[in-house]
Short mmCIF file of C-alpha atoms in Angstrom, two decimals:
data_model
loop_
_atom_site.label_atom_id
_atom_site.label_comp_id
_atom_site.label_asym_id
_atom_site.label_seq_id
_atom_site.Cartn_x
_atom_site.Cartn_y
_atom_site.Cartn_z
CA UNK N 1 87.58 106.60 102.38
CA UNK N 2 91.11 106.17 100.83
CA UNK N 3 92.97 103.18 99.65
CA UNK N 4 95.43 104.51 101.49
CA UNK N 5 93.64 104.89 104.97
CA UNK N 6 92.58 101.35 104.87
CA UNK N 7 95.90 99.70 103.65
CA UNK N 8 97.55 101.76 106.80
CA UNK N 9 95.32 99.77 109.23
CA UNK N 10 94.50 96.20 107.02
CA UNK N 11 97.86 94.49 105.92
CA UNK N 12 99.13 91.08 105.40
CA UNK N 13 100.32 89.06 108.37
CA UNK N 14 104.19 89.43 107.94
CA UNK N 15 104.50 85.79 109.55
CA UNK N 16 101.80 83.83 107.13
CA UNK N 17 102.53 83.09 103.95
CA UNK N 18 99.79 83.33 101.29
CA UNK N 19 96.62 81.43 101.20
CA UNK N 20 96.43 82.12 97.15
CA UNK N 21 98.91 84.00 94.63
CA UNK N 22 98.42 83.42 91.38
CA UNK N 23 98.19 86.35 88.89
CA UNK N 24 94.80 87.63 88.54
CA UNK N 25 93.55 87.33 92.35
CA UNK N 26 95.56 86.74 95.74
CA UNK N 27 94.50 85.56 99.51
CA UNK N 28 96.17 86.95 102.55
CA UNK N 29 95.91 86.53 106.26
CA UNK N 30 95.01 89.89 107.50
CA UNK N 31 97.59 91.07 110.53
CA UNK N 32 95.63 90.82 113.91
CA UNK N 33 93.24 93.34 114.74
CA UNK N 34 91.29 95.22 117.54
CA UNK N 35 87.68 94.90 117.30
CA UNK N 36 85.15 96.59 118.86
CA UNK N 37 81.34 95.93 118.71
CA UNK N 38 79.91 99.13 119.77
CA UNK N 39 76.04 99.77 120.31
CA UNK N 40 74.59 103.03 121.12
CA UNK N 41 71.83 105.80 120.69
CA UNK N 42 72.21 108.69 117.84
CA UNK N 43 72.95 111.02 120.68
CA UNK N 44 76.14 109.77 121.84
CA UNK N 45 77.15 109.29 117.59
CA UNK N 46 79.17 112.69 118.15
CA UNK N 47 81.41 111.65 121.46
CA UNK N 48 82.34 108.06 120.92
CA UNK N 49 83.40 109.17 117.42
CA UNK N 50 85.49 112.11 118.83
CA UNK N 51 87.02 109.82 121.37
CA UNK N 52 87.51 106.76 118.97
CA UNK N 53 89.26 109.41 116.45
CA UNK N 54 86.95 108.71 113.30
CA UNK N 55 83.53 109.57 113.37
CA UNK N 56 80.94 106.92 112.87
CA UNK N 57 79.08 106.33 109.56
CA UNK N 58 75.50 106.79 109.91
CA UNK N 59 74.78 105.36 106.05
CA UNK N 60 73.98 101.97 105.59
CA UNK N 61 76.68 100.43 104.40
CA UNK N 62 79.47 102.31 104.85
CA UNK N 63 82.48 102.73 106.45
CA UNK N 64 84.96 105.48 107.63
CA UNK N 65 88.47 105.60 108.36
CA UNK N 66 91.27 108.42 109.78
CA UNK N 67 94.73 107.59 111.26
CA UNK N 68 95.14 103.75 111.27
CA UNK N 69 91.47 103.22 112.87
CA UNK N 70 88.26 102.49 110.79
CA UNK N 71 84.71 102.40 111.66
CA UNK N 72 82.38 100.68 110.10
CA UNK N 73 78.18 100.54 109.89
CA UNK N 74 76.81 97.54 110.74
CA UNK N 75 73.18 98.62 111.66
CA UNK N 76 70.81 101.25 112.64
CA UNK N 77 72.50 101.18 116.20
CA UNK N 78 75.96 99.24 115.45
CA UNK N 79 78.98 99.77 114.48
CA UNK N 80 82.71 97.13 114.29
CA UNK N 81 85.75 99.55 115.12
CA UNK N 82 89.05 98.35 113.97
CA UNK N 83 92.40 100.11 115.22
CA UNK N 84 95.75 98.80 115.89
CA UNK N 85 96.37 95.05 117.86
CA UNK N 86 97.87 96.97 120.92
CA UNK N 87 95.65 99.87 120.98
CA UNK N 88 92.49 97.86 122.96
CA UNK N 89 92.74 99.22 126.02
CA UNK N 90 93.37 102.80 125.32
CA UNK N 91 90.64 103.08 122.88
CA UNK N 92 88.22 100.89 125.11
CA UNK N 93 89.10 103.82 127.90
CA UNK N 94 89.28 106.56 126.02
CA UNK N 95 85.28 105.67 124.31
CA UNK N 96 84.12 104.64 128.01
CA UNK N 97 85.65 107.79 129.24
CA UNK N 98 83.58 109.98 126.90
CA UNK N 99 80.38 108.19 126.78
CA UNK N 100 80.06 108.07 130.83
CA UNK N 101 77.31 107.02 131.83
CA UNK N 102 75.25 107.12 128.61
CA UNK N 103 73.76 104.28 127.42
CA UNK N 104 76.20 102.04 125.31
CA UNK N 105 77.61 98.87 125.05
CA UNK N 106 81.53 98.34 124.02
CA UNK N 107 83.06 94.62 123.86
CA UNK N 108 85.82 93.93 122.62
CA UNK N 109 85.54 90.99 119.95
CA UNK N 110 89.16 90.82 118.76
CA UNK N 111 89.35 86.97 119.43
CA UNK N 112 86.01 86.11 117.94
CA UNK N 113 87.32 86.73 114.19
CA UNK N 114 89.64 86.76 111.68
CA UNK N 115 90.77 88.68 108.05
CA UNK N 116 91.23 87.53 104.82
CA UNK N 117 92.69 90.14 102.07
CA UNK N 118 91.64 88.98 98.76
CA UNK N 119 93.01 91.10 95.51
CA UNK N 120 93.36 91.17 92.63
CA UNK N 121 91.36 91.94 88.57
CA UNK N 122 89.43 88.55 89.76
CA UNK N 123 88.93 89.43 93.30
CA UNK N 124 85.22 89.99 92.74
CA UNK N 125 84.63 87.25 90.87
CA UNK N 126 86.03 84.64 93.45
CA UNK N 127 83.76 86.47 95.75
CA UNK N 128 80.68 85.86 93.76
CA UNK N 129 81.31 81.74 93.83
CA UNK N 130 80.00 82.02 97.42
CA UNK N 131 78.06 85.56 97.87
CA UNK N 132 75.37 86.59 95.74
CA UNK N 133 76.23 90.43 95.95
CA UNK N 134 76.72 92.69 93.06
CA UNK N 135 80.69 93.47 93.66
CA UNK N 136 81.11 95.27 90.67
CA UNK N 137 82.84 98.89 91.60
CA UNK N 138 79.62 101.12 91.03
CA UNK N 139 77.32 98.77 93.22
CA UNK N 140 79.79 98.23 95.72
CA UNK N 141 82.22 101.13 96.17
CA UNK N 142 85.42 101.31 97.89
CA UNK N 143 84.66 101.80 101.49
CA UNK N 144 81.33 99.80 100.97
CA UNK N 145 81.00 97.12 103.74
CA UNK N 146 77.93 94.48 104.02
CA UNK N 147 77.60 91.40 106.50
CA UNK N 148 75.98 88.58 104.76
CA UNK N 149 76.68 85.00 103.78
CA UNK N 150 79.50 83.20 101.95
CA UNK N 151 78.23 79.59 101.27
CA UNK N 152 76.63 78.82 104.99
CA UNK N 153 78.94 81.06 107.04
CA UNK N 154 77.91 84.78 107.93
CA UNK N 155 80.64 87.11 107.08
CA UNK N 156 81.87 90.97 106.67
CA UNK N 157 82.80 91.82 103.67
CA UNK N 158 84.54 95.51 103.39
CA UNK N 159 86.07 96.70 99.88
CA UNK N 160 89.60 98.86 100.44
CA UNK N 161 90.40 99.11 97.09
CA UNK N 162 89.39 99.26 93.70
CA UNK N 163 90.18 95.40 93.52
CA UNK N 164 90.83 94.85 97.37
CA UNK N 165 87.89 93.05 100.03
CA UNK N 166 88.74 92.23 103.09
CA UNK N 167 87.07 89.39 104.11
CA UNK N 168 86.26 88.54 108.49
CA UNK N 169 84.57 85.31 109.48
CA UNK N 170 84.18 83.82 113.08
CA UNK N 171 87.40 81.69 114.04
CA UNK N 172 85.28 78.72 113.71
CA UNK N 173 84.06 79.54 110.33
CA UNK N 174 87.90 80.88 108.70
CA UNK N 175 89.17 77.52 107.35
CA UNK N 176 85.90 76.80 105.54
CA UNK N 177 85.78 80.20 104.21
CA UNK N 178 89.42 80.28 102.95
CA UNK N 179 89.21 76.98 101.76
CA UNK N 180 86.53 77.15 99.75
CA UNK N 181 87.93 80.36 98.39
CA UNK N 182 91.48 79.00 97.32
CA UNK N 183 89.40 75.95 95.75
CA UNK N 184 87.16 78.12 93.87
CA UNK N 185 90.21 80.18 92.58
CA UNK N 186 91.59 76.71 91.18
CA UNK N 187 89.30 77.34 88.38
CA UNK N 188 91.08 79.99 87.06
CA UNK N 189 94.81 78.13 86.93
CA UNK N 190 92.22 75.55 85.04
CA UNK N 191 91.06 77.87 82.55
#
């Protein structure tokens, strides 16, 4: 996967202003999304790739991306689709429309959560005050995405860049995680 792929599909909210900017690490509202949750069986990996446009990672922890849509592994059977806000119905039709009547299950969960972009040389390191993941660029490549737990909220964490995560929480959960990330970066206008 490309910087460049994922910056085409993940970019700042033109109406927020920033969460964070100082100059070793900033926080950004992520522009609204599509999401898809899509379950299925290996046998239909082929067609709802071919109709969503990218096909479907099938290594843990990864993620794919091709013309402003991005699919990303989420388990053995799972996988969280992002394309552009206006794009739901088409791509919910066009996946439906391929898959038929195989088994599969395709929900759109484009209310349910939100993006963070944090960046920047300190990017990992504000990550690690809340996740206990090895972020450094050979554990965690770009294109590398993991759910798992920031403080005591379950999120998605996807690098796009060498020094670029986007972060996705629950609604609910957002404020906490954003807050306690803009606190934690208070350390470094402190040091």
């Amino acid at each position: 996967m490309s910087d460049l792929m994922a910056s085409d599909l993940i970019t700042p909210d033109a109406g927020e202003p920033p969460l964070l900017s100082i100059n070793e690490v900033s926080i950004l509202k992520a522009a609204p999304l599509t999401r898809l949750s899509l379950r299925l069986r290996e046998a239909s990996l082929k067609a709802a790739g071919s109709a969503f446009g990218v096909d479907l990672p099938v290594l843990p922890l990864s993620s794919a991306t091709a013309d402003k849509r991005a699919a990303l592994w989420m388990g053995p059977d799972e996988w969280t689709l992002f394309a552009p806000e206006n794009t739901s119905q088409s791509v919910v039709s066009d996946i439906e429309g391929k898959l038929g009547a195989e088994p599969h299950s395709l929900v759109d969960v484009s209310e349910r959560s939100e993006a963070i972009i944090v960046s920047g040389q300190r990017a990992a390191w504000l990550l690690n005050t809340g996740i206990f993941v090895d972020f450094s660029i050979d554990a965690f490549p770009v294109g590398t995405v993991s759910r798992t737990i920031f403080h005591k909220s379950p999120v998605m964490v996807w690098r796009i860049g060498d020094e670029a995560f986007v972060v996705e929480a629950w609604v609910s959960f957002m404020d906490y995680v954003s807050g306690l990330l803009v606190q934690s970066a208070s350390e470094l206008n402190a040091a």
